[in-house]
Structure formats: structure tokens, C-alpha cells
Tab-separated table of C-alpha atoms and ligand atoms in Angstrom:
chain	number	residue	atom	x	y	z
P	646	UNK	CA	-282.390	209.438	-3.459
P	647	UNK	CA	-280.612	207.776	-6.355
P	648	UNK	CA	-283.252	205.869	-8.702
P	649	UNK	CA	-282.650	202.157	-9.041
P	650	UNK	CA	-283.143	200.254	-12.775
P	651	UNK	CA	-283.786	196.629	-13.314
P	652	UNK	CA	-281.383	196.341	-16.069
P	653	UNK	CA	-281.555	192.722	-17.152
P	654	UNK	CA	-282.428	189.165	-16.427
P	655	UNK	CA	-281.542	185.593	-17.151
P	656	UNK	CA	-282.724	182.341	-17.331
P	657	UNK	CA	-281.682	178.800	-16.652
P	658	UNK	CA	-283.787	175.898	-17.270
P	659	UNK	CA	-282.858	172.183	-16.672
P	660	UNK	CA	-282.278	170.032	-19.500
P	661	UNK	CA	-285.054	167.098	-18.263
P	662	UNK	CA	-289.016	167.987	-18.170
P	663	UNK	CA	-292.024	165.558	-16.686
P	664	UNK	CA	-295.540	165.644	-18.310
P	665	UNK	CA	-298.326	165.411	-15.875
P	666	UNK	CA	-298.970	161.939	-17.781
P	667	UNK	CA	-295.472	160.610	-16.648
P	668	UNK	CA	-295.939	161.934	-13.400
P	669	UNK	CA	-299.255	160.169	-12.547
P	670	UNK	CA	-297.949	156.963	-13.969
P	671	UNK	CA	-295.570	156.870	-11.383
P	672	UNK	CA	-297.722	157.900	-8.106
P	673	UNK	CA	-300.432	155.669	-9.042
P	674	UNK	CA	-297.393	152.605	-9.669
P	675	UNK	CA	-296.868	153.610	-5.742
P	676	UNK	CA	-300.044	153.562	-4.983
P	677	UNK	CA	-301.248	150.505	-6.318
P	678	UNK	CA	-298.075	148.660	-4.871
P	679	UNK	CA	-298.838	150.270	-1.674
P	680	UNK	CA	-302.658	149.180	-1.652
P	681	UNK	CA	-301.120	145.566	-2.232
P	682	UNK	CA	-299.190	145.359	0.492
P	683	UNK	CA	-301.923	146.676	2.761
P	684	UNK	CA	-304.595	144.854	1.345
P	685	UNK	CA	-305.635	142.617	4.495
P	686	UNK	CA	-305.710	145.885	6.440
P	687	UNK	CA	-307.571	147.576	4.645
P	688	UNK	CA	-309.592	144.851	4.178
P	689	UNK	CA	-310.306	144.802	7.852
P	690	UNK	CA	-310.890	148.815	7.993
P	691	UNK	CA	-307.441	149.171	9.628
P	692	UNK	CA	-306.098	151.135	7.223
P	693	UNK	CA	-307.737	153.785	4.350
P	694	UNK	CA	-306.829	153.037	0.652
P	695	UNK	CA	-304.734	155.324	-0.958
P	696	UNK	CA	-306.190	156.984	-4.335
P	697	UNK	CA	-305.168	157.512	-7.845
P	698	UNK	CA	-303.650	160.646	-9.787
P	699	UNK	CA	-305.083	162.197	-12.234
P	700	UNK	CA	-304.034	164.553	-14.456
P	701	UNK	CA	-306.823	165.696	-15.759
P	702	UNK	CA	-307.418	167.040	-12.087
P	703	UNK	CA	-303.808	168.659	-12.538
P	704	UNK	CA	-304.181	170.768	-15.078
P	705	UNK	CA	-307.747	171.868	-13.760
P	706	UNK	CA	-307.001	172.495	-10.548
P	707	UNK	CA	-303.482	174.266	-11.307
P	708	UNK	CA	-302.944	175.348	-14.936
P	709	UNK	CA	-299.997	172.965	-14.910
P	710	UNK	CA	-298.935	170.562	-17.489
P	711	UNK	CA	-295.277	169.918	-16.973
P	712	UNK	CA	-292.243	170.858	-14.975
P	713	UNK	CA	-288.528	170.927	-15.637
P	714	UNK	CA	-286.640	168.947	-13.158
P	715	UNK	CA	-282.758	168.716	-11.927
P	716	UNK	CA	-282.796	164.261	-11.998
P	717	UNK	CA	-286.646	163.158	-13.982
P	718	UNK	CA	-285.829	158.974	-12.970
P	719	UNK	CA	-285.540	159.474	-9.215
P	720	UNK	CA	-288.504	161.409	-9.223
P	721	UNK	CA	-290.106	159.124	-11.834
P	722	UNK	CA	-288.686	155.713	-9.965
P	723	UNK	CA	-291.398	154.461	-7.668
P	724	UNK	CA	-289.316	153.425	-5.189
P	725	UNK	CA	-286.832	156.402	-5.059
P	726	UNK	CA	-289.693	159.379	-5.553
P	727	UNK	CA	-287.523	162.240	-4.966
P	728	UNK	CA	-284.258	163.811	-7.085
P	729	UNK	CA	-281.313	161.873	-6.823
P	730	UNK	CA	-277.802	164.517	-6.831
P	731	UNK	CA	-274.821	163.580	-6.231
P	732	UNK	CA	-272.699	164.354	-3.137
P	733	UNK	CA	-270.799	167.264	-3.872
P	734	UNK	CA	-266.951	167.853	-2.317
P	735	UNK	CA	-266.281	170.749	-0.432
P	736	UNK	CA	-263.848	172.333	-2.793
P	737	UNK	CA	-266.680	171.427	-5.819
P	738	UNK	CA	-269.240	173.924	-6.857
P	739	UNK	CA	-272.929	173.068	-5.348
P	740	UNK	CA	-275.162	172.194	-7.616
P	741	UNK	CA	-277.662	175.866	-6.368
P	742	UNK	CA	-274.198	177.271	-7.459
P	743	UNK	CA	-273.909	175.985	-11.103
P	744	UNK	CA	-277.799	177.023	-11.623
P	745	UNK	CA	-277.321	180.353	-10.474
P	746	UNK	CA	-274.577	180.736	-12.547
P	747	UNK	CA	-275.917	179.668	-15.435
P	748	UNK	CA	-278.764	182.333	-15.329
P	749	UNK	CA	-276.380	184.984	-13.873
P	750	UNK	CA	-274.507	185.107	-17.027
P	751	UNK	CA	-277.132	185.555	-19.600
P	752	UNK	CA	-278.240	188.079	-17.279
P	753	UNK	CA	-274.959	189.620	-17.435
P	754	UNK	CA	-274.589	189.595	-21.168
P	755	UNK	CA	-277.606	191.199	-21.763
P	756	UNK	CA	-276.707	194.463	-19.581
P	757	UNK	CA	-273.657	194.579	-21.208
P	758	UNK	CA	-271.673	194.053	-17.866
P	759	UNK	CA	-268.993	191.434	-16.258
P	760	UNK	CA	-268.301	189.961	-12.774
P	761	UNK	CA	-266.394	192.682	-12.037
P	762	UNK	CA	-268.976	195.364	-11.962
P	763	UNK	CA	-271.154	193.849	-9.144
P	764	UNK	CA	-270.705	195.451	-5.907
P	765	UNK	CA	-273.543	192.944	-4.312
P	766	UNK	CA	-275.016	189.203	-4.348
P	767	UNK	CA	-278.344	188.258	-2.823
P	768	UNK	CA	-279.581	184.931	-3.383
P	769	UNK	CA	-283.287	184.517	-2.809
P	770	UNK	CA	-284.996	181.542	-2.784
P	771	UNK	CA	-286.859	179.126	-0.783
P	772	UNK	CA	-284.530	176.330	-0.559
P	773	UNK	CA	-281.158	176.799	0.496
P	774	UNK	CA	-278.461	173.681	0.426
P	775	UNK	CA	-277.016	174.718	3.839
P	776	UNK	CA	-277.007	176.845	6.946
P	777	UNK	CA	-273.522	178.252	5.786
P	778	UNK	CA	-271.352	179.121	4.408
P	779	UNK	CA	-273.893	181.385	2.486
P	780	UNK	CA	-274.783	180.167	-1.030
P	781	UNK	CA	-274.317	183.960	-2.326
P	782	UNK	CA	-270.948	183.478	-1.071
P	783	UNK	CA	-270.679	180.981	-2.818
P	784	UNK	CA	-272.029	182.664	-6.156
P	785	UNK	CA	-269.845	185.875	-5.594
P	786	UNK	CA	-266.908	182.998	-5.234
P	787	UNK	CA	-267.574	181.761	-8.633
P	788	UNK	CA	-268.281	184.934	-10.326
P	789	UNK	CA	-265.023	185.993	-9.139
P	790	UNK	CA	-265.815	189.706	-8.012
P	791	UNK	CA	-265.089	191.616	-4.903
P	792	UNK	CA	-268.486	192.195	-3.926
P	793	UNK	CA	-269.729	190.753	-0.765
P	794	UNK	CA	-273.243	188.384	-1.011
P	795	UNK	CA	-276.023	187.324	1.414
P	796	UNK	CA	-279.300	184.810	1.260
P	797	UNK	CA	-282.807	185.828	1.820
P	798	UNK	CA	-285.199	183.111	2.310
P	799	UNK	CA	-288.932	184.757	2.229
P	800	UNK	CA	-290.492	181.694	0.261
P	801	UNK	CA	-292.252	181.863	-3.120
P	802	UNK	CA	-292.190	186.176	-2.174
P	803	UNK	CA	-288.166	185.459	-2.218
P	804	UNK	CA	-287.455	187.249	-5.209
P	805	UNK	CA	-290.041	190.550	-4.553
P	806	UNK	CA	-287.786	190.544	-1.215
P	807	UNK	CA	-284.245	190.316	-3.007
P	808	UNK	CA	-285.491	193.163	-5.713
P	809	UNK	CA	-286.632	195.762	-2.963
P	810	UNK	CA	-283.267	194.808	-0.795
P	811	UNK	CA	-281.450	195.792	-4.195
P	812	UNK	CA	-283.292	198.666	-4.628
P	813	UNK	CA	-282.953	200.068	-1.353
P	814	UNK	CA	-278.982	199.574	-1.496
P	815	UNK	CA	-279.050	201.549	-4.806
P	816	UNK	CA	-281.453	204.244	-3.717
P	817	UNK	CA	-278.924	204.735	-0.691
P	818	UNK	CA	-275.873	204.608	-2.555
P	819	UNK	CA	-274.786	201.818	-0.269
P	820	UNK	CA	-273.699	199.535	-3.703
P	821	UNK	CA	-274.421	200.275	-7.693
P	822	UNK	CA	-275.072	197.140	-9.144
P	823	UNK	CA	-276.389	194.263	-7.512
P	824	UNK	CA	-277.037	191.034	-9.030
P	825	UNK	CA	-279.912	188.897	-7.070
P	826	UNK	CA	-280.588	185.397	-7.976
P	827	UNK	CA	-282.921	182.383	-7.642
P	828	UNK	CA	-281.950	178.929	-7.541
P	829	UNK	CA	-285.247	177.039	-6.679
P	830	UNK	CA	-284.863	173.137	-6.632
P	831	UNK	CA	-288.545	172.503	-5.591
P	832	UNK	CA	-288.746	168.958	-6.038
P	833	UNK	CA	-286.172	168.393	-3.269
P	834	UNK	CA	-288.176	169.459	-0.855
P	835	UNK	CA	-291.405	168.076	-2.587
P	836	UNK	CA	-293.752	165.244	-0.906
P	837	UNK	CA	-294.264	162.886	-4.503
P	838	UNK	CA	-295.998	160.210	-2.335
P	839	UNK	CA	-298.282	163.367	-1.648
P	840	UNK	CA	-301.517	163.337	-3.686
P	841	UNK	CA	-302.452	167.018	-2.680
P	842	UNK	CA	-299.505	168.672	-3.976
P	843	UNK	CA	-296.947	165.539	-6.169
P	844	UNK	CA	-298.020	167.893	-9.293
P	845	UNK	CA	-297.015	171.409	-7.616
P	846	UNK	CA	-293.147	172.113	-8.074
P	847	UNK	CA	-290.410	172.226	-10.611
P	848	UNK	CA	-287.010	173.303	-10.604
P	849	UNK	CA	-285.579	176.563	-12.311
P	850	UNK	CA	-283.048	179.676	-11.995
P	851	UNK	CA	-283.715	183.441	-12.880
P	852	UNK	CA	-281.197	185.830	-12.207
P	853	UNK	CA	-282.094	190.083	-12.346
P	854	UNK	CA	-279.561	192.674	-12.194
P	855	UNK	CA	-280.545	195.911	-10.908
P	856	UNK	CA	-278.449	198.900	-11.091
P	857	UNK	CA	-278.173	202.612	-10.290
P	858	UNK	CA	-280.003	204.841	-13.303
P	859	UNK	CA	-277.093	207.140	-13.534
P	860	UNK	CA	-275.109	204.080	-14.715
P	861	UNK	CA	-277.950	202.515	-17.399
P	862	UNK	CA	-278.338	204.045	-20.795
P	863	UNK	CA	-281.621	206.072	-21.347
P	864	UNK	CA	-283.381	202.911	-22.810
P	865	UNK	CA	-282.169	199.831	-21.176
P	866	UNK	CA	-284.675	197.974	-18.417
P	867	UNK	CA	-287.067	198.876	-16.327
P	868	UNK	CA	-287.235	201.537	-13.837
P	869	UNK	CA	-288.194	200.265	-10.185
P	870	UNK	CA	-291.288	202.879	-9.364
P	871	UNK	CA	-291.847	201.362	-5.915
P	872	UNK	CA	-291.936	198.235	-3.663
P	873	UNK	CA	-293.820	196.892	-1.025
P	874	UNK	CA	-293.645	193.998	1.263
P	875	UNK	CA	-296.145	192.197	3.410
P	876	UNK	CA	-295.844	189.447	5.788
P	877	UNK	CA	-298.949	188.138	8.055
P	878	UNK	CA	-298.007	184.516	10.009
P	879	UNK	CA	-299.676	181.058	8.896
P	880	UNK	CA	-299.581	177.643	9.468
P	881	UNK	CA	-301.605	176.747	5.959
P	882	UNK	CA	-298.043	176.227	3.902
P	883	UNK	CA	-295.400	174.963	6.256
P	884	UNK	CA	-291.735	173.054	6.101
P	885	UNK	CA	-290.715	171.145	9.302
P	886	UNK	CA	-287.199	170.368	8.068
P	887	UNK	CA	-284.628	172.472	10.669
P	888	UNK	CA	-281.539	171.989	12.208
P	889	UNK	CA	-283.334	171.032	15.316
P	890	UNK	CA	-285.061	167.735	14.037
P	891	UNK	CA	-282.149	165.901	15.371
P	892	UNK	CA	-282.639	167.194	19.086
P	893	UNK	CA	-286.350	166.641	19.000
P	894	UNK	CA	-287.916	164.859	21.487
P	895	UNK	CA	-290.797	163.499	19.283
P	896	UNK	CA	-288.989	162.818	15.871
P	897	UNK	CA	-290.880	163.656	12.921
P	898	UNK	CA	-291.900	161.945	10.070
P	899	UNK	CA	-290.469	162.379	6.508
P	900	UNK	CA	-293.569	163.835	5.525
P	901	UNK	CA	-293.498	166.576	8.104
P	902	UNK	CA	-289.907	167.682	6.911
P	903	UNK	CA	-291.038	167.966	3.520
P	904	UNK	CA	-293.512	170.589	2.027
P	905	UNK	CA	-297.579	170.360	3.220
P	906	UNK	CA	-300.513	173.039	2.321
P	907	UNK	CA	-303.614	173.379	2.620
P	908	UNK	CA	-304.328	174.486	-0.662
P	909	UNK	CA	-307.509	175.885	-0.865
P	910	UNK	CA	-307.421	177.537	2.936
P	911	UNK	CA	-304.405	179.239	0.762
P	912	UNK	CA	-306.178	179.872	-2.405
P	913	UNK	CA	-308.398	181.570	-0.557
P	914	UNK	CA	-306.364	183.542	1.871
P	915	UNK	CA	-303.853	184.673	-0.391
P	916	UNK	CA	-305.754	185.792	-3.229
P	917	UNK	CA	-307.295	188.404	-2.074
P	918	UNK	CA	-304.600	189.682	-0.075
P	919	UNK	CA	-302.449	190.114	-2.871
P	920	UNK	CA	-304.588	191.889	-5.077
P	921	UNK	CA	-305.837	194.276	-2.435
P	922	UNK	CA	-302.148	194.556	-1.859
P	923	UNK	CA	-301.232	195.682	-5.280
P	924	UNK	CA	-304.116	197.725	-5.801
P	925	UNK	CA	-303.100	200.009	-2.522
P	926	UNK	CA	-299.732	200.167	-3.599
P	927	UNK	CA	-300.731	201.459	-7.164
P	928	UNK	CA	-302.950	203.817	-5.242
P	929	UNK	CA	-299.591	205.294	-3.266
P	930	UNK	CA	-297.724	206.007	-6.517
P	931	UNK	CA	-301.447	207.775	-7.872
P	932	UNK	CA	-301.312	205.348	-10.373
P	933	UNK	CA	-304.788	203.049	-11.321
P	934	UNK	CA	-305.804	199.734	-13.356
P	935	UNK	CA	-305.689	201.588	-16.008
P	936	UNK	CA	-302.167	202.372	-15.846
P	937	UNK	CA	-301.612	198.551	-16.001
P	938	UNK	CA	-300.153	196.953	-19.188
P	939	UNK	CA	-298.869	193.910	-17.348
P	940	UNK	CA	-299.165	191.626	-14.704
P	941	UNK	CA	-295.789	189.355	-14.222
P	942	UNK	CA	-297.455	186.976	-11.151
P	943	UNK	CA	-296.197	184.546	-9.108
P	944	UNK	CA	-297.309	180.859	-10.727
P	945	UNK	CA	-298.837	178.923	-8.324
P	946	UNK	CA	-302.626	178.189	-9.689
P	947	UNK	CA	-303.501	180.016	-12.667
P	948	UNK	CA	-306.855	180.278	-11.609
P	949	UNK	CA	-305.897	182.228	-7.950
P	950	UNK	CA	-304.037	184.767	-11.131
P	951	UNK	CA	-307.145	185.414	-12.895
P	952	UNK	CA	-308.761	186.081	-9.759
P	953	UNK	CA	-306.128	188.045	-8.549
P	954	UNK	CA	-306.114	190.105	-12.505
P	955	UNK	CA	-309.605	190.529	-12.111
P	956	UNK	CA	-309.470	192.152	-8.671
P	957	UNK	CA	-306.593	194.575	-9.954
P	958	UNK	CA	-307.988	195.789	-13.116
P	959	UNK	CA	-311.494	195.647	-12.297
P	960	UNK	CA	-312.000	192.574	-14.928
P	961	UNK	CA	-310.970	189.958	-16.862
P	962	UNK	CA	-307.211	190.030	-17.487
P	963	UNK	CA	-306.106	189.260	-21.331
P	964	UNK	CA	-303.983	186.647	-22.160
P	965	UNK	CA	-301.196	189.543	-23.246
P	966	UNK	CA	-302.132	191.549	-19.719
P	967	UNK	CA	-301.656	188.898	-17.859
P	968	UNK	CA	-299.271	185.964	-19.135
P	969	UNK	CA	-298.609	182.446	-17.791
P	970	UNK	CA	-295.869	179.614	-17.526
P	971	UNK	CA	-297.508	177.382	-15.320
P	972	UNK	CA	-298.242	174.965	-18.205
P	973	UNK	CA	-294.629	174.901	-18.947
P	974	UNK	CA	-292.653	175.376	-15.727
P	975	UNK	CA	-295.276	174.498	-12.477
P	976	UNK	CA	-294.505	176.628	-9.546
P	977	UNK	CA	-291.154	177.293	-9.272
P	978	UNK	CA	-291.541	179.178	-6.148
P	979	UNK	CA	-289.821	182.853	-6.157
P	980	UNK	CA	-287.945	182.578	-9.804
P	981	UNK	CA	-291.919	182.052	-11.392
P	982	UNK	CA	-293.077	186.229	-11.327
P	983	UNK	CA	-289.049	186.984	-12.555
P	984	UNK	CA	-289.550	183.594	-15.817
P	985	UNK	CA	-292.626	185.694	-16.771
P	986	UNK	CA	-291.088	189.008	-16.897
P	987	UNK	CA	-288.060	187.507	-18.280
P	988	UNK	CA	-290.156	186.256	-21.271
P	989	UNK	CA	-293.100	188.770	-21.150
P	990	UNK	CA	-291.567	192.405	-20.503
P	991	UNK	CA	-289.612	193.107	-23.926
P	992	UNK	CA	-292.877	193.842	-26.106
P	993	UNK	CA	-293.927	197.526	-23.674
P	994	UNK	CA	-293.276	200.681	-24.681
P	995	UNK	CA	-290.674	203.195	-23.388
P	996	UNK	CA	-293.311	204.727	-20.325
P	997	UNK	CA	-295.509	201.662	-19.859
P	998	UNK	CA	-295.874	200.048	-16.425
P	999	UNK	CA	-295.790	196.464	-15.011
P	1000	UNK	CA	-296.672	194.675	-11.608
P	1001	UNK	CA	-293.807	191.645	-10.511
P	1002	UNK	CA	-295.665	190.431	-7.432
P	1003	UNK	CA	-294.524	186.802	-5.691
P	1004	UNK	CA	-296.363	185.551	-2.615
P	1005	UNK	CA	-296.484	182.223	-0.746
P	1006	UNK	CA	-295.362	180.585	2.314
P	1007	UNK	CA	-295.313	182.833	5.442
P	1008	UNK	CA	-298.117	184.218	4.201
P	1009	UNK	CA	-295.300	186.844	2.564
P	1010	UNK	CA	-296.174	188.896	-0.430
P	1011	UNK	CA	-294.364	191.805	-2.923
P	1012	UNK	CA	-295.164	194.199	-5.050
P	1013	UNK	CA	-292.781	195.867	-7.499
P	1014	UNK	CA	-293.847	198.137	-10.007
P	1015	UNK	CA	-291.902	198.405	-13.173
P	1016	UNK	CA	-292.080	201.090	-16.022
P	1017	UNK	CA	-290.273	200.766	-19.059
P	1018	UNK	CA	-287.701	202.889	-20.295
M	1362	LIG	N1	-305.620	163.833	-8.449
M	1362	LIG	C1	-306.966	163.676	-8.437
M	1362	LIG	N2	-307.764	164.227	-7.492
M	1362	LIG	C2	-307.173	164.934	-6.522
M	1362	LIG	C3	-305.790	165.137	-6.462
M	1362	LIG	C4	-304.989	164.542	-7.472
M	1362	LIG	N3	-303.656	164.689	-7.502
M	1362	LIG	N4	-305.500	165.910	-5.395
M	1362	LIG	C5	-306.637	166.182	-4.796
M	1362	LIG	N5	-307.688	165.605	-5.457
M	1362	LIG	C6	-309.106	165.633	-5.129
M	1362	LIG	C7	-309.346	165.827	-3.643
M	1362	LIG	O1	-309.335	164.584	-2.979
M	1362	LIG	C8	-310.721	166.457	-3.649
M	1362	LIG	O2	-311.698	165.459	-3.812
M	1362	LIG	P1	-313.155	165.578	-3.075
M	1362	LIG	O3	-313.745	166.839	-3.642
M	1362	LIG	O4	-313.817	164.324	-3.497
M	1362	LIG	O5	-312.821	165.706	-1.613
M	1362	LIG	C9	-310.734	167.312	-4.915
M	1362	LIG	O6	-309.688	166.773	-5.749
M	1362	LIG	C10	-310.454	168.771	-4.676
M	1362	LIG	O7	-309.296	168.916	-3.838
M	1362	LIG	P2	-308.764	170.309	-3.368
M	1362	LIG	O8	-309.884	171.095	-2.768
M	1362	LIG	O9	-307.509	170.103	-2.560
M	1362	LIG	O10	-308.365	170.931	-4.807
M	1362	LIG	P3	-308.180	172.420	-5.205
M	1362	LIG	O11	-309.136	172.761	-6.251
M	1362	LIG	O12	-308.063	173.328	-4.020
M	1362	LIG	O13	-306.737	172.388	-5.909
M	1362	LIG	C11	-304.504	173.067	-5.426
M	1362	LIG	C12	-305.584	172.033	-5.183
M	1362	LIG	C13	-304.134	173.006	-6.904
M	1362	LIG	C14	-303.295	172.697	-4.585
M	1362	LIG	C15	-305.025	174.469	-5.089
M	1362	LIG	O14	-305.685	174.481	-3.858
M	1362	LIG	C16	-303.939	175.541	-5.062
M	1362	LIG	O15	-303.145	175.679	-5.978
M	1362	LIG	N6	-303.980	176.363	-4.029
M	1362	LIG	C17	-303.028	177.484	-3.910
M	1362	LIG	C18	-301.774	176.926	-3.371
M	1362	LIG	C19	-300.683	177.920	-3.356
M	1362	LIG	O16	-300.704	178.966	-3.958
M	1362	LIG	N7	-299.647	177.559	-2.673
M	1362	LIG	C20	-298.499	178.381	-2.629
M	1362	LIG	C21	-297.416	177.445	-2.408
M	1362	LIG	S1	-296.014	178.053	-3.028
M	1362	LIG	C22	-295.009	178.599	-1.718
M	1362	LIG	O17	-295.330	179.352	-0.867
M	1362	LIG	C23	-293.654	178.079	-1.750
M	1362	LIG	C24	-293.306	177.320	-0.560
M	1362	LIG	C25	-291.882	176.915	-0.643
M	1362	LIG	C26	-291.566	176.045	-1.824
M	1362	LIG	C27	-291.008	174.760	-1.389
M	1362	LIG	C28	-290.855	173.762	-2.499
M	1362	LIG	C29	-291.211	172.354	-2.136
């Protein structure tokens, strides 16, 4: 079985940010107008108040302090609460498109490759703009190569997916160089009249190119030890919005075709799970905690990662063991593990080894294990 390297990565991050601050100004704006115009009902008991933001609670409960965003005043504007982007033409690139190019050719550059070396495409993500044609068909379209492309959608696990699907086309022979990508535009699919979860989600691209060892020099990347995938059903992070909501009998709400959790039910399902997850699949390569240099983790709550860290290695995680972008970025669903090994993985030593792990909706989970070369 050939051996299959994860050459390079790259990065695209939108131009406009939001501060936790900015963010709270504008729910609580809602809220207070909405309050108003319910007052004599709730008044009467009729209907229940709606509370303030805070972030304070934000950065507590989640690590996170800001998040980069494709359109900041729509999400900002109290009456709009949501990106607004424009209606693309048919013949014009989507907007998924542009992103994903953007952090496919940094990625590119760095490996020292061009459009015409990829044999594959994979977009992974959790949001795609349509049912077809394919957005990696899209991507391979604009990079102009030959290779063919296809879209995984496994949630905030998306990207742990796309690497092991690249890895298992290398270690087969069945391509040589596959590029897999991850557009996430969060807030479009993000409840900001939501109090649970306004704060969660930002928008971001990472790109990873993973090739065939016999084609990498000696000490480029990272070779991919092992993968492993895990799926187990649940209700506890779920997305309504399908292309049967116009057929159903009952329509549903906005609300119900946007994002809803139950947070904590997930903080404290998922958790565990993933670090007895990683820990096993360290155990089937013989390898322990101790072989650990880094953890690059999904970002969803930095305080399920330092739970998850101290599981794995048997303690407290160090800052440099186990870093974080969650103040920076917020979740960005299954580009967050591949931002912090994108800006986290150059500092280890030819022979050291690395966990990637996303997890999320589904419950779905991955586990890649990375030593440098
Ligand atoms: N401001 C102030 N107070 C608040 C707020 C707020 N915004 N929100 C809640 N509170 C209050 C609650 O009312 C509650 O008050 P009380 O104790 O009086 O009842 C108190 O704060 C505590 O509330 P919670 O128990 O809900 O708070 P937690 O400590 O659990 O924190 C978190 C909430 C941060 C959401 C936390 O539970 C968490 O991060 N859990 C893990 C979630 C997770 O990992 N989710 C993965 C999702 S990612 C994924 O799979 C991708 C899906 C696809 C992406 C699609 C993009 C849209």
C-alpha cells in the first residue's frame, strides 16, 4: 500500500471580523425592540420576555471572542440578522467557489505544485450552496485541471472525512494528489435571534493537499499514520433545512431550518467520545500520550478541548500541546482542526506526531494522526 503525505495547506480568511461586544449590541437592540412590541402580552403572562446577551457569558462559556464573517452589517443590522450575498449568475463563480479558491492556492504554492497536478477534488464542509451541480465541480472548473471532484458533507467532522477519503485514494493508487477543501459559511445557516448559540459560528476556508510519498521530497509535510472515523446518530445538533420543506405538510418555522443544539447534552456527549476515540486509535498504531506533541482540535468550546487534552494525555494539555483559535475565528465547523494545524504544525521536528481530530453534528468524529517528516 502506497503511503499518503499531507503536503500542504492554505488559508483564507474574510476581510470583515465581529467582536463579541458588537455582536451583543445588536441581539440585545432585537431584543429590546422585540420586548416593546410585546409588552402588553407579556404583561398579561401571554408571552415570556426575551433576555439579554452577554459577552462576558461568551467568552466563558466558549473561549470565543470574535469571528470573521463573509457580510458583518447584515449580521450586525437588527432587522436583517443574517449575511446578506448577492445573487450570483449561473455562468458567475459562487461565492463557496471564490473562498475555496482563495485557500486552494496558497495551499498550492506552498507544495510547490499547479492545477494541473491534481488528479482529485473533495470539498468538505457542512454547508453546501446547492444540491448540484457539485461545488467540487465547481472548484475543479475554476482550477482548470482534468481531475474529477465530489462533496462530502459529515458536519464539523467534514474535513477528518475528506483527509481519510484522500488518503485511501492514494494508499490505493486510485489518484496521486488530491486537493480537499473547506468552504464553511456558518453564519448562513446561523439562528442570530438565537440566544443559545448567536455567538457560535464564523466563516472561513482551509484547503490541504495530500499526496502520494513517492512524489513528496524527504522533508515536506506530514505523513498520514492512520485514520479513523466514527459516526453514532443524534438529535442534540440538528438542521431542518431540505429540499423537502416545500412538500411538507406542517411547514416549518425559520428557526427549525436554521441550526439548533443542545449544547451542553453535546458538551457532554461528545467529549468523551472523542477522546476515548483518539486514545484507542493511538493504541492501534502502539503509539501512547506520550508520543503526543500536538493536539490540532476541532474549535467548538475550548473548555470541551481541555477536557478532551486531559483525557488523551492523562493531564493538563499546555498551551503549545494543545493550541487554540477560538478567540480569533469561533467555530468554523470542519476548516477549525485544519486553521490550527495550518498555523500550529511548522514548529515539530522531523519524527514528531500530531492528532487533527473534528467532530460535531451527526454525532460524527475523526481522527488523523500526523508525524512530521
Ligand atoms: N448570554 C448570556 N447568558 C446566556 C446566553 C447568552 N448568549 N446563552 C445562554 N445563557 C445562559 C442560559 O440561559 C443559562 O442560564 P441559567 O443557568 O440561568 O439557566 C446559562 O447561561 C447556561 O447555559 P448553557 O447551559 O446553555 O451554557 P453552557 O455552559 O452549556 O454553554 C455552549 C453553551 C457554549 C453552547 C456550550 O454548551 C457548548 O459549546 N457546547 C458544545 C457545543 C458543540 O460542540 N457543538 C458542536 C456544534 S458544531 C457542529 O457540529 C457543526 C454543525 C454544522 C455547522 C452549521 C453552521 C451553522
Amino acid at each position: 500500500m502506497k503511503q499518503a503525505v499531507l503536503s500542504a495547506t492554505g488559508l483564507y480568511t474574510p476581510p470583515e471580523s465581529i467582536s463579541n461586544d458588537e455582536l451583543v449590541a445588536s441581539f440585545n437592540t432585537y431584543v429590546d425592540r422585540y420586548n416593546e412590541t410585546h409588552a402588553a402580552e407579556i404583561a398579561a403572562g401571554e408571552r415570556a420576555p426575551l433576555s439579554h446577551s452577554s459577552a462576558e457569558f461568551i467568552t466563558k462559556a466558549s473561549g470565543i471572542e470574535s469571528r470573521y464573517v463573509v457580510d458583518k452589517a447584515g449580521i450586525l443590522d437588527p432587522d436583517t440578522m443574517h449575511p446578506r450575498i448577492r445573487t450570483r449568475g449561473n455562468d458567475e463563480p459562487s461565492l463557496q467557489c471564490e473562498m475555496a479558491m482563495a485557500a486552494i492556492e496558497p495551499c498550492l504554492a506552498a507544495a510547490g505544485r499547479t492545477a494541473a497536478d491534481i488528479d482529485a477534488v473533495l470539498v468538505a464542509c457542512s454547508n453546501l450552496p446547492r444540491p448540484y451541480p457539485a461545488l467540487a465541480v465547481e472548484v475543479q472548473s475554476a482550477l482548470g485541471g482534468g481531475a474529477f471532484g465530489f462533496d462530502l458533507n459529515v458536519a464539523c467532522a467534514s474535513a477528518a472525512f475528506g483527509i481519510q477519503t484522500a488518503a485511501d485514494m492514494i494508499r490505493s493508487g486510485s489518484a496521486r494528489r488530491v486537493l480537499m477543501v473547506n468552504p464553511e459559511i456558518c453564519t448562513a445557516h446561523l439562528n442570530f435571534r438565537d440566544r443559545d448559540s448567536h455567538f457560535i459560528f464564523g466563516d472561513v476556508c482551509t484547503a490541504a493537499l495530500i499526496e502520494d510519498a513517492d512524489d513528496v521530497a524527504p522533508s515536506q509535510g506530514f505523513d498520514i499514520v492512520g485514520t479513523h472515523l466514527q459516526t453514532q446518530f443524534s438529535n442534540n445538533i440538528r438542521n431542518n433545512f431540505g429540499f423537502l420543506n416545500r412538500t411538507e405538510t406542517q411547514p416549518r418555522t425559520d428557526a427549525d431550518r436554521l441550526f439548533v443544539q443542545n449544547g451542553r447534552k453535546v458538551f457532554k456527549d461528545v467529549g468523551p467520545m472523542v477522546a476515548e476515540m483518539i486514545v484507542d486509535h493511538l493504541g492501534a498504531h502502539a503509539l501512547t500520550a506520550a508520543d503526543v506533541r500536538r493536539l490540532w482540535l476541532h474549535q467548538a468550546n475550548i473548555n470541551m478541548n481541555t477536557l478532551i487534552a486531559k483525557r488523551v494525555l492523562g493531564r493538563p494539555a499546555t498551551a503549545a500541546e494543545m493550541p487554540s483559535v477560538f478567540a480569533e475565528y469561533g467555530n468554523t465547523s470542519s476548516a477549525s482542526p485544519v486553521i490550527v494545524f495550518h498555523q500550529y504544525a511548522g514548529d515539530l521536528a522531523p519524527g514528531e506526531i500530531g492528532v487533527m481530530s473534528g467532530f460535531g453534528a451527526g454525532y460524527s468524529a475523526g481522527s488523523v494522526i500526523l508525524r512530521r517528516r
